[in-house]
């Protein structure tokens, strides 16, 4: 879907991005992770041509992005910034409608789409005619997201989209983010310096340092198969939490007790993270979770202790532990 | 309280002119403001885009701002002549800096994240400018326009110097006439205009961003309406245009008298004495107020219209002398009277023309005249005491002082000390009463109006009569100051209306009444 090929950018003598290459599959969520100054933003901004590269190429759906006019390219790519960049002189509705206006949609279609999105983002209709400065940080970020999604672009670029939010609001938005059906269809590149966030939201993570990609892999690969000591050190803090977030229920499938499908409803699917399973004990009023494999017609059931036991079983079998 | 009432009285009496001037003032302010916005806004946008230009553009606009207004208007005259054009250009130059600067500051101050979002959503450069940068910079830009407006209301008072009208006509007319009510009648509306516009623009500036869109439409319309005010007063298009000095405009023996005694209705602009004659010569003006013996009359081919209803009091020139000096120098009176009746208006005009335009020295002009009239004698080099002669600070007085000096030296045994260039009437007269000088040439009208200040009744009785006025001032000066008016020299340097001779002949206008009839006929 997106192919980045030996992309470089220098600002004078500073090599902000240094010959990096990676690919993002359709509907994949790739995280660019790294400390500040590692070149994440610069990489992201070269994909929608806010910055022109000094070397290398970017392809979207096999087409070189330099072959389109930047305006047309950008209208097909959603962009979410850390400081949301909402127009203070536009209402929420007008802010969300910017790209459809540029694409010359008719009024009815715009209104319909704006209301639909607002509903999906669990914001009341009354917000439509409100100005951004009257919204909370979380609400502003939701509107920023709606604005990026409104024309249903296949690609979404997000630069620290939740970076300015407090922890409580952020974890709430994380949950919504994962639940939003619109986002499941998108190919997303998201920049963050927050390891926990990367592990919670990313299908794959590019760990960057000094303009280079140090490792590109799934969260479990990074955890259990680190390319070097830099990666290992980077993930050192709150490692257990990261493991909880990285491991899917499918990964520990064979350590869980089988269950017959007729009994009770399904609480979770196999592609949910171990972390979300543990968390769901707070919400589901039960001793045992009922889990369905995300592809096969198989079922498992587990209480908190069985889950923890399965988790340690799994870890014992990992190479680097 | 009394002052208050007379101010109201003045404003009520002059309400026509007040309205005209106010509308002109508003018009001038906003015409130049619109042009300044049309020039300044794009320049501000340009330097916000190309920051390396910002230093020089803001620098130049800043320097323009520091040029004193009078000087700037002065620079404009050779380039653009007189009237509304140079005034607007000068005002425009003052208004530029705040508009350019605030546009630049406003645009560069737009939140970078907002701009980035706009670009990232696929807006073109122009869309970013019109939908994001300009709307968000608008409060700052409006603040600049607000500053420019207030500056313009102030500077526009100076427009009257170059015949562009406005409230400066009252202000500067009042200053030269020492008429406080007239000054206030111009200054108070000007100040109110400044306060009013400042207030209205501050409302606009603090309008919610939401309403700004509507304001962006209303504002240009409003500006255009304001600007068009300038043309309302001049809408009655007359065939002839008069240019009068601010002083003349406010005098009973000036424009007021022309209106009340003659019923003269002519399209009038106010202009400074310095450029009035030339403007008449260049056909920018048809009728001007001037002095009947001014050398420029001859230089520019102008002719004086006869004041057939005698509204201009006579300004016959005669030497005035301290009585103790006449006793001390017994031969003095008869010597000074040798000039009596010798110089009429056209002769004096000619003499003035030589000093003012041919730049001959007053001594030479005086000597040539005396020789031509067989009055000149070589100096006797006597030592019978020193006669001190004074003069005011213009050519005619220098010439007369020179003639008296030569006559005294040639016909008596006295020596002479001259103290020429004694400023205005007050300085000269004070020098005489304080025994600093013994004599100087004075004019009957000046003696009457500027020194004696008699009640209006007395002035009416004298009714502009040459002999009655002379006798009145002669008697009063003797009584009050022990100063003697000797015999008049002959010419009358009074206020006068003048036209180009050619035009006056074509129109058959010889007197002010002729002029009035011509205007009414056509
Ligand atoms: N416009 C710029 N001009 C000069 N240097 C820049 C510019 N943008 C980024 N850099 C430099 O490039 C490097 C990478 O920056 P950035 O991509 O913003 O990092 P990150 O988003 O990972 O924090 C940093 O050293 C930064 O100082
Ligand atoms: Mg960054």
XYZ file of N, CA and C in Angstrom, chain A residues 45 50 71 74-75 79 81 85-90 98-99 102 131 147, chain B residues 113-114 116-124 127 131-132 135-136 209-210:
108
model
N 5.954 13.673 7.357
C 5.602 14.844 6.540
C 6.097 14.719 5.099
N 4.501 17.572 2.782
C 4.697 18.824 3.516
C 6.181 19.156 3.518
N -1.694 19.099 -3.798
C -3.033 19.332 -3.254
C -3.918 18.095 -3.408
N -2.826 15.302 -1.076
C -3.161 15.525 0.336
C -4.643 15.334 0.618
N -5.490 15.651 -0.372
C -6.921 15.480 -0.137
C -7.279 14.007 0.014
N -4.813 13.623 7.870
C -3.639 14.043 8.639
C -4.106 14.554 9.994
N -2.711 16.116 13.664
C -1.527 16.663 14.347
C -1.711 16.620 15.863
N -4.563 21.527 15.336
C -4.598 22.429 14.185
C -6.003 22.722 13.697
N -6.976 22.687 14.610
C -8.340 23.052 14.203
C -8.386 24.536 13.880
N -9.237 24.920 12.919
C -9.388 26.334 12.581
C -10.209 27.019 13.676
N -9.615 27.948 14.390
C -10.363 28.558 15.498
C -11.556 29.383 15.031
N -11.555 29.787 13.742
C -12.647 30.630 13.262
C -13.733 29.826 12.565
N -13.615 28.491 12.610
C -14.638 27.632 12.014
C -15.350 26.886 13.136
N -14.048 20.681 5.925
C -13.079 21.374 5.069
C -12.728 20.569 3.806
N -12.334 19.326 4.000
C -11.917 18.559 2.824
C -13.086 18.305 1.863
N -13.423 21.232 -0.220
C -12.393 21.302 -1.256
C -12.710 20.336 -2.391
N -17.438 26.407 18.694
C -16.087 26.676 18.193
C -15.048 25.872 18.978
N -12.115 15.234 11.186
C -11.745 16.040 10.035
C -10.863 15.230 9.085
N 0.482 25.314 13.557
C -0.237 24.041 13.443
C -1.474 24.210 12.569
N -2.148 25.361 12.713
C -3.354 25.610 11.915
C -2.984 25.717 10.437
N -0.353 24.445 9.024
C 0.083 23.137 8.556
C -1.122 22.249 8.254
N -2.116 22.310 9.138
C -3.319 21.504 8.923
C -3.994 21.902 7.618
N -4.060 23.206 7.370
C -4.710 23.700 6.153
C -4.009 23.163 4.910
N -2.678 23.224 4.934
C -1.924 22.728 3.777
C -2.094 21.223 3.643
N -2.028 20.528 4.791
C -2.082 19.071 4.762
C -3.436 18.562 4.282
N -4.481 19.393 4.446
C -5.791 18.955 3.965
C -5.955 19.181 2.472
N -4.941 19.813 1.864
C -4.989 19.963 0.412
C -5.462 21.328 -0.047
N -5.314 22.338 0.814
C -5.669 23.689 0.367
C -4.531 24.247 -0.482
N -4.912 25.028 -1.498
C -3.884 25.685 -2.301
C -3.373 26.896 -1.538
N -6.014 29.443 -1.145
C -7.040 29.043 -0.185
C -6.529 29.207 1.245
N -8.691 31.633 3.383
C -9.558 30.953 4.339
C -8.939 30.868 5.720
N -7.616 30.963 5.797
C -6.977 30.765 7.101
C -6.180 31.985 7.542
N -8.264 35.603 7.564
C -9.279 35.675 8.630
C -8.658 35.679 10.029
N -7.634 34.860 10.229
C -7.047 34.792 11.572
C -6.203 36.026 11.877
N -14.793 36.114 16.010
C -14.306 35.575 14.739
C -15.446 35.141 13.839
N -16.538 34.714 14.493
C -17.671 34.187 13.726
C -18.281 35.267 12.842
